[in-house]
Structures are given as C-alpha cells and as structure tokens.
Amino acid sequence: MPCPLVTQGSPGFHGIFGRQDRAEQFFRSGHTNNWAVLVCTSRFWFNYRHVANTLSVYRSVKRLGIPDSHIVLMLADDMACNPRNPKPATVFSHKNMELNVYGDDVEVDYRSYEVTVENFLRVLTGRIPPSTPRSKRLLSDDRSNILIYMTGHGGNGFLKFQDSEEITNVELADAFEQMWQKRRYNELLFIIDTCQGASMYERFYSPNIMALASSQVGEDSLSHQPDLGIGVHLMDRYTFYVLEFLEEIHPASQTNMNDLFQVCPKSLCVSTPGHRTDLFQRAPQNVLITDFFGSVRKVEITTETLSLDRDVAGFESKFPEEELATEPLKYAEQLPVAQIIHQKPKQKDWHPPGGFILGLWALIIMVFFKTYGIKHMKHVF
Amino acid sequence: SRPRSSLRVLSDAQHSGLTLPTVSHYRLFPKALGRLVAALGVRELHLALTQGFWRTRYWGQPPLQAPAGAELWVWFQPTVTDVDKAWKELSNILSGIFCASLNFIDSTNTVIPTASFKPLGLANGTDHHLLRYAVLPREVVCTENLTPWKKLLPCGSKAGLAVLLKAERLFHSSYHSQAVHIRPICRDASCLAVSWELRQTLTVVFDFFSSGQGKKDWSLFKMFSRTLTDTCPLASQSKVYVDISPKNKEKELLEVSPAPTSVHEAIVQGDKKTYAVYDLLSPSLFNTSRSLNVQLKWKRPQDTEMPIPTLHAQRYVGGYGLQTGEICTLIYNTHPYRAFPVILLETVPWYLRLYVHTLTIITKGKENKPSYIHYQPAQDRRRPHLLEMLIQLPANSVTKITIQFERALLKWTEYPPDPNHGFYVGSSVLSALVPSVTAMKDMDVEQSPLFASLFPSSDGSSYFVRLYTEPLLVNLPTPDFSMPYNVICLTCTVVAVCYGSFYNLLTRTFHVEEPSRGGLAKRLANVIRKLRGVPPL
C-alpha cells in the first residue's frame, strides 16, 4: 500500500516522525554540561611521560571545547620548569618536539604535594573544606558527563600516588557510588593508563560508567619512545595513540566509542587495552566521543526583550561621596629605628598553670606529706 | 646597560577610584582582586612568586628582590576581628587565582613580624598584629602562574608591552620573579584622597652566555622572540627604559637603536642613572615601521666587573651530621665611612630547634649587641621560630651571625613524598636604609620612573632596600620508609611460624598410623594374602 499523502498538521504526520524522533532522543545523551578530572600521580623527572600523558588529554579536551573552569587538572610534579628540562616551560609528546602539550594557557588546579588520594577523593565526592576556591572544585550535577583520566604507576588493584600512598580499586568504586548517590554525574567515562589498568575498573558497581584501560591484569603498559635530547621517555603508548586519534576529532564529529575501543591494538601497544561497558545504559556505538571529550553548549533563544536604561551617566552619581581627608595623609616610615628600639614587649596574658603542672605539684606534696606525716603541716601554717 | 638584562614591567592602575571600603569601578582594576580586597578587609597585599636566586655579587643591587618560592605578606584593616581566619581564607583564594599551592600557608609557616614589613602604602598607625607574613620556599613557578598574572593586566597579553611576555622565553632564564602589590596611595600631590594601586612587577634575568649567545649585545627580539607593535589602548603611559648610565664617566661605550624619544636622568637606589626612554605613545616611534625592536650594542669590549653594592648578605648551613647544625649569616657593609642599621628577620621551621643561647653576632672580631631583639620560640607543629634583630653595621665591615640548631625527627606521616630531597628554610629578610651615593631632592621624587617608586622615601639621603638571603636546604634524619612493610612481613611470619606451631602441638591429637605399604605390586600381593588369611608382607 503506498504511503498516504499527508500534509503538515495532520495527526498522522506527527505520529510517524514523532515516534522516530523520540526513539532517537532516547539514544542521545541527556547531559547538559561536561567536566573533566585529569590526574597524573607520579613524581620525579623520569616519570615525565605521565605528565605528558595527562597534558595531552588536557589539550584535547580544551581544544574540543571544555573550558578551564570545568577541568580539574592534577599534576603531581612539575616537569615543564624542572631544572632538568633542557627546554623550560615545555612538555613534549613526540620525540621531534613537534607538539608542546604544555602550551601557553594552562591552569593546573592541584600541584605537586596537593595531589594526594585524599584530595582526589574529596574532589570526586565533593566533600571539600569550605575555603577551597572554585577552580579546585568539581561542581558537577546530575546532568554532567564527566571524563576521568588517570595515569601513573599501578598494579593489580591499586594505583600509586606520588610513591607514598595508593588508591585501591575498591576505594575508587566506592567513590563513584558516592557520586552516583549524590547525583554528581549523568554518565562517567573512566580512562586509565597504567600497568594492569584493567584491575582498576573490575570493581565498579554504579550505573552509567564506561571504563577503558591500557592493559589487562598481568600486563605492563609500555612507554612509547625516548627522546635523546630530553633524556626520558616522552609518552606512554596507549595515550600516544589515543592522542593521535583525538587530534582528528573536531567538535562536530560523529565518531563513536567503538572507534576509541579500537585505538592501539596489541600490535602497536604490546599490551591489550580493555574496556568495560556493562554498566553503561546506551550502546557504545551510540555514544559520541564528543559526549565526554567535548563540551555541550546549550543555547536557548528567547523572544523576550529587555530594555536598558538609556541614562547611564546617572549611574555615576549613585556612588557615595568620598570623604576627603582634612590634612594630607602620609606614608608609613619603613625603618623607624627609634620606635622599634623603644617598642615595649606586649605583656603576656597570665594563664593559670595547666593540668600537668598542677598534677605534678599535687603529687610532690602528697609524697612529702605521706613520707613525713601530716603533723608537719602545723609547721607550714 | 649591564651584562645582565632585566625587564621590569609595571602595570599601574591608579585610575580606578576604589574607595575604602565600598563600591568599585573595575575598568582597570581586576575584579578578582578587587572583590577579594573588599571582602576580606585587606589594606595591603604583596605576593611574589620567584624562581631562582638574585646573585647580588654578579648582577648588582636588585631593583626589587623576592625570596625563592612564594612570599605573601598582608596588612589587614583594623576593622577585621579575626585576622587569622581572614589570612587563611585569603591564602586559599589566592591559591585558586594564581594556581599556586598557597593553601599550604598555615600557622606552621606564618609569622607576625614586629619591626620589618612596615606598610608600603598610606597608613595611620601600624599595629603589627594586623600583619601576617609567610613564605613557601618549595613553591615552583611555571606557566600556570604566569597566565593568571597576565590575565590581571587591563589588556591581558594581547596589546602593549605584555605581548613580549611569552612563557617559553621567560622561563629560560636564570631568575624569574613575578609579583603583585596592592596598596592605598595618594591620588595626587596634595594627598587628600586615597586610591588603590595595583602594581604588577616581573623581573627576569636572561643569561646570554649560558644560552650560547656569547656577545653581550642584546635586542628585544633576541630576548623575547618578538617585538613591540602597539600599545594597550587603556594605557596612559607606556615606556621602555634602557639603562645607559656611563661607568667611570666614560661616554660612548654603547649604542642604542633606534633612537630613543628622550634621555632621562633619575636617581634610582641612591645613584644617578641615565635612561634612554622609548615612549610608545608618542606617534613618532611607530612612524617608520610597525614594530619596535630596541637593540643595544657595545662599542668596546667591557669588563664584567659590577660595582659591589653597599649592602649584601649570604647565608649557609654549617656543621655536619644529621643531629645538629648551625645557620650562619654574613652581612657585608661596603660603604667606606657610613654605618647604618639593618633589621634581620629569620623564620625557621619548628623542626629545626634553635638554641638561642648560642646566638652570636660578631663584627670585626668583637661582639655586636643588637639594639632590639624579638624572639618567638617555635611550638612543635604549630608555630615556627621568629627572630628579629636590629643590628648596627659599622662602615666597611662584615657581620657574622651564627645560631645553632638541632634537627627533629618527624612522625612518619609528616614526611613529604620525597623526603630525601631535604627540607627548606625560607630566606631571611634584611631591611635597611642604605645611604645614597647621590642625595635625592624632593622634586626628583615626582619625576622618578614608575619602577623606582614602590618604597616611599622620607628623605633623599638614604633609600630603603629589602634584601633576601639564600634559602637553605637541610636534611632531616629520614627513616627508611620500607620498614613498616618489612616489619609487617617479619612479624607475620614469626607469629605464623611460632604461634602456628604451638597451636598445632597443643590442639592436635596423635594416633598411630600404619606404615604405608610400598609399591603397587606389594599392595596387590598383600590384598591376596589377606584374603587367604596369611600375615601380610
């Protein structure tokens, strides 16, 4: 039977297209903002490649639209201005020094000693001290898609932070569950580039998490290539090929997650990258790369108009009149020698003796009177 | 110019009219800092982030020195009731703005100086309880600190002098110091109204010898890989000063190109200096070409001797071993006939326990008693040592100050992730009024270039200088951090073997076991023999 000719406005028209539209909507992500938490957990100059890994992902994520205010970047050591860096203020990802991933406009939120397991978990769960500045907070809500990238040295079930502490896969899974219960994410993409990385996502149990790792349990993630001028390995293999893949993505591209899973096969990476999608509701082929690496900007056109007050000059007069001083003010003397010499030390407030001193004296007096008897008291008084 | 090149870039926003304490115009003054100052009741704020150390002996008197790492000192308004709380909030907010770990500033590295760090702006009363000073010597300075500093400038790094400031060139240097100073100043000469001043300074020392350039000729393009093309439209003044002071009265030693718009003489740091000034706002400068590349060539080879500054100091750790040590400070007064006093401020962390009875100050072989000493001992894990002394330095002398200390053993969770690097002791601060070579008259004060006017001077015969010594790196006795793991392994093994064996001995029952029959053939034979009723083999 031929398709009946329908005109716009008839219920049949909306019926067919409405359903298809709604079905497509179901497979599109419902997020309204994007966040990224990028963590490099290694300290010391020979772990240059971990900082380069994190900065490459930072660079891609910024290029695809996520602003600095929505990125929490944690670098455990400073490679760019390290005294051992022959090219200061640069971090290279390729041995011909083609790409300076450090750039000119980088904002590192957690530096050096601030990168600890405690701070990382606090950022994820949102339980941070009240005086933390905004740039150090993950202010995500239930419609945020978050990308979490971690790199460093790891093992079966743990990731080492700065050579002095570890985070286990159980702790990480619990942190994500806390995030889910507090409605701090809509969907989460977790990428880890360490040795035995797949062990870190084994224990996840919260919904809407997709995870990628650079190697399976029992395998080591290898580094890509050393640079003889700088003297260290510049990047890890997995992140190097992920960076190459991401360089081809632009904000409007329709590449999906299945392509990301194919990045770095065993022939290039030597280790076997793994992924986990059973907790994720949508199928990977419907998930765009830009859902996590790019940024959604929702623009709503409004038809309301707002009329601005033409009289801007009148604004100036609203400031209170300044009081002028009656006599000229003076600058303070920088080295008032006479005043300093005659500075009287502040009288210290008298504090009653503390508990320890009182207890000690009580003990001494008790011992004295026990030894010599109470009859000596009349000599005292 | 001298063998080193230093660039002082100042952004002076004197027009913003922010009246204490309320409402505000943010046309030039950045809103982030303006809101901060208003909300926390700050009267003066000085933050400096420095990488490297100023080598006074090779580079001369520093224009504005800062200690290695991060230094923050703040005067609060008298209306602030809880200064410590405001201080903590301030350091946290600044750590977010400047991407530096200033949130590590807490009571263990904050001190309240009583004689140094008097306010640099207008003040009517200096109760030192409103002052806080902290230094973080371990802080690293890199592009992430320069970027927010550049964003505070009215034109950012898009126009004006700030286009020269690219991180890759600035950090390839021997010394890099960026600072932000906020203070209230007189709006005009009559000084009846107050304005807020935000002064951003950047001091960089490029070392061309080490970077392979060889000759001492320099140009803007060589230093920054770019040239000046235009000025910031919001700037009322945009100038480049090149120091062409003749040494030993010799002229024609160097040549500056292109020709400067004017030549200006000023008294800076007590000495008469000649500057070739390029006024970027004058239309004649960009007439011929759109870019300005200031170049300096030396006509004759020149020796590298720098005039020794009147006041300089050095500090080092003496002693051996990991138990005790000694901090020695040497202060040099090279003036031939004038003596002057200097205030020395030392902040030592609590884990180096100072013994004040071993403090000795020796000048020219004799003991030199300070006119004023303020010592505040440390409290473990709560407060650092504070030692402030006013010492008179006789003419042409070296003063040696030594104090012994003992190193403490920290709890194993208090060690940083790289404890074998050592622990830093912040630079000590020397504040002095150094006698000028050339007296400065009143009218010179108004005409002095912008970069020389941070320290207000009361009279022209001496100028105020603040120097910093080297930071110290001391090793504390560091435990072997693998020991907890070793102990756990050993203890568990011992417990398992001993206790396990005893437990087995006590709780197992024993019964006699038949000796096992060996071999399959033998067993089969025994089975047949059992069936036959004959004793087994």
Short mmCIF file of C-alpha atoms in Angstrom, two decimals, chain A residues 198-362:
data_model
loop_
_atom_site.label_atom_id
_atom_site.label_comp_id
_atom_site.label_asym_id
_atom_site.label_seq_id
_atom_site.Cartn_x
_atom_site.Cartn_y
_atom_site.Cartn_z
CA ALA A 198 42.02 -3.23 33.86
CA SER A 199 42.09 -4.22 37.52
CA MET A 200 41.04 -0.71 38.47
CA TYR A 201 37.64 -0.95 36.80
CA GLU A 202 36.85 -4.50 37.87
CA ARG A 203 35.02 -3.42 41.00
CA PHE A 204 32.77 -0.69 39.66
CA TYR A 205 29.13 -1.25 40.51
CA SER A 206 27.45 2.10 39.90
CA PRO A 207 25.37 2.61 36.76
CA ASN A 208 26.35 4.70 33.73
CA ILE A 209 30.07 4.13 33.91
CA MET A 210 32.16 3.22 30.91
CA ALA A 211 35.77 2.35 31.51
CA LEU A 212 38.86 1.96 29.34
CA ALA A 213 42.26 0.72 30.39
CA SER A 214 45.56 0.45 28.62
CA SER A 215 46.40 -3.07 29.72
CA GLN A 216 44.90 -6.20 31.21
CA VAL A 217 45.70 -7.71 34.58
CA GLY A 218 49.15 -9.23 34.44
CA GLU A 219 50.34 -7.00 31.61
CA ASP A 220 52.50 -3.89 31.73
CA SER A 221 51.72 -0.70 29.85
CA LEU A 222 54.76 0.33 27.93
CA SER A 223 56.15 3.72 27.11
CA HIS A 224 56.43 4.95 23.59
CA GLN A 225 59.77 6.38 22.71
CA PRO A 226 62.58 8.17 24.47
CA ASP A 227 63.92 11.50 23.35
CA LEU A 228 67.68 11.71 23.44
CA GLY A 229 67.67 15.47 23.86
CA ILE A 230 65.44 15.45 26.90
CA GLY A 231 66.66 12.11 28.14
CA VAL A 232 63.42 10.45 29.20
CA HIS A 233 60.52 8.62 27.62
CA LEU A 234 58.04 11.18 26.42
CA MET A 235 54.72 9.35 26.42
CA ASP A 236 53.05 6.06 27.05
CA ARG A 237 51.96 4.07 24.03
CA TYR A 238 48.27 3.90 24.77
CA THR A 239 47.88 7.61 25.38
CA PHE A 240 50.07 8.40 22.39
CA TYR A 241 47.71 6.59 20.06
CA VAL A 242 44.68 7.99 21.86
CA LEU A 243 46.11 11.48 21.32
CA GLU A 244 46.63 10.75 17.63
CA PHE A 245 43.04 9.58 17.44
CA LEU A 246 41.74 12.63 19.29
CA GLU A 247 43.68 15.05 17.11
CA GLU A 248 41.34 14.07 14.28
CA ILE A 249 38.19 14.75 16.26
CA HIS A 250 36.58 18.15 15.97
CA PRO A 251 33.63 19.47 17.99
CA ALA A 252 31.06 18.38 15.44
CA SER A 253 32.40 14.95 14.64
CA GLN A 254 30.19 11.90 14.94
CA THR A 255 32.86 9.35 15.83
CA ASN A 256 31.66 6.98 18.49
CA MET A 257 33.13 4.96 21.29
CA ASN A 258 33.61 1.81 19.28
CA ASP A 259 36.36 3.61 17.38
CA LEU A 260 38.02 4.55 20.64
CA PHE A 261 37.98 0.91 21.72
CA GLN A 262 39.92 0.00 18.56
CA VAL A 263 42.68 2.51 19.23
CA CYS A 264 46.02 0.91 19.93
CA PRO A 265 45.69 -2.77 19.07
CA LYS A 266 48.14 -5.24 20.51
CA SER A 267 50.49 -4.86 17.56
CA LEU A 268 51.12 -1.21 18.40
CA CYS A 269 50.61 -1.19 22.12
CA VAL A 270 52.16 -4.53 23.09
CA SER A 271 49.64 -4.65 25.95
CA THR A 272 45.97 -5.43 25.34
CA PRO A 273 43.72 -2.45 26.03
CA GLY A 274 40.49 -3.35 27.72
CA HIS A 275 37.12 -1.75 28.20
CA ARG A 276 34.01 -2.25 30.24
CA THR A 277 30.56 -1.22 29.10
CA ASP A 278 28.16 -3.46 31.01
CA LEU A 279 27.25 -0.70 33.47
CA PHE A 280 26.50 1.76 30.69
CA GLN A 281 22.92 2.10 29.54
CA ARG A 282 23.47 3.15 25.96
CA ALA A 283 25.25 1.04 23.41
CA PRO A 284 28.82 2.19 22.69
CA GLN A 285 28.13 2.84 19.02
CA ASN A 286 25.58 5.46 20.03
CA VAL A 287 27.93 7.25 22.35
CA LEU A 288 29.80 10.09 20.64
CA ILE A 289 33.38 10.86 21.56
CA THR A 290 32.37 14.47 21.99
CA ASP A 291 29.84 13.43 24.65
CA PHE A 292 32.78 13.15 27.00
CA PHE A 293 35.72 14.90 25.40
CA GLY A 294 33.82 17.85 24.03
CA SER A 295 31.51 20.31 25.57
CA VAL A 296 27.81 20.83 25.18
CA ARG A 297 26.71 24.40 24.95
CA LYS A 298 23.02 24.68 25.17
CA VAL A 299 21.74 27.84 23.58
CA GLU A 300 18.13 28.76 24.14
CA ILE A 301 16.71 31.52 22.02
CA THR A 302 14.30 33.66 23.92
CA THR A 303 11.77 36.04 22.40
CA GLU A 304 11.53 38.28 25.43
CA THR A 305 13.10 41.70 25.12
CA LEU A 306 14.81 43.68 27.80
CA SER A 307 15.03 47.44 27.59
CA LEU A 308 18.15 49.02 29.06
CA ASP A 309 18.03 52.31 30.81
CA ARG A 310 19.39 54.97 28.41
CA ASP A 311 20.57 57.17 31.22
CA VAL A 312 23.94 55.57 32.00
CA ALA A 313 25.55 58.79 33.16
CA GLY A 314 23.23 58.90 36.13
CA PHE A 315 24.80 55.69 37.33
CA GLU A 316 27.95 57.52 38.34
CA SER A 317 26.17 59.68 40.87
CA LYS A 318 24.98 56.66 42.80
CA PHE A 319 28.42 56.21 44.32
CA PRO A 320 28.70 57.70 47.78
CA GLU A 321 30.61 60.92 48.09
CA GLU A 322 34.13 60.30 49.19
CA GLU A 323 35.27 62.00 52.26
CA LEU A 324 38.40 63.92 51.65
CA ALA A 325 40.91 64.00 54.44
CA THR A 326 41.41 67.31 56.16
CA GLU A 327 45.17 67.09 56.24
CA PRO A 328 47.49 65.27 53.88
CA LEU A 329 47.90 61.56 54.58
CA LYS A 330 51.36 60.15 54.99
CA TYR A 331 53.16 57.01 54.12
CA ALA A 332 54.49 54.90 56.98
CA GLU A 333 58.14 55.06 57.81
CA GLN A 334 59.89 51.96 56.61
CA LEU A 335 62.56 51.71 59.27
CA PRO A 336 61.58 53.76 62.32
CA VAL A 337 64.62 52.88 64.38
CA ALA A 338 63.71 54.88 67.45
CA GLN A 339 60.20 53.50 67.51
CA ILE A 340 61.44 49.95 67.16
CA ILE A 341 64.02 50.18 69.90
CA HIS A 342 61.55 51.54 72.37
CA GLN A 343 58.83 49.08 71.48
CA LYS A 344 57.68 47.61 74.73
CA PRO A 345 57.10 43.87 74.53
CA LYS A 346 53.43 43.08 74.87
CA GLN A 347 52.55 41.88 78.33
CA LYS A 348 51.72 38.25 78.04
CA ASP A 349 48.35 37.34 79.40
CA TRP A 350 48.65 35.31 82.55
CA HIS A 351 47.34 31.83 82.12
CA PRO A 352 46.65 29.62 85.10
CA PRO A 353 49.02 26.67 85.25
CA GLY A 354 47.93 23.77 83.12
CA GLY A 355 46.77 20.37 84.27
CA PHE A 356 50.15 18.71 84.05
CA ILE A 357 51.90 21.21 86.28
CA LEU A 358 49.10 21.12 88.82
CA GLY A 359 49.12 17.35 88.86
CA LEU A 360 52.88 17.27 89.31
CA TRP A 361 52.80 19.64 92.25
CA ALA A 362 49.92 17.73 93.82
#
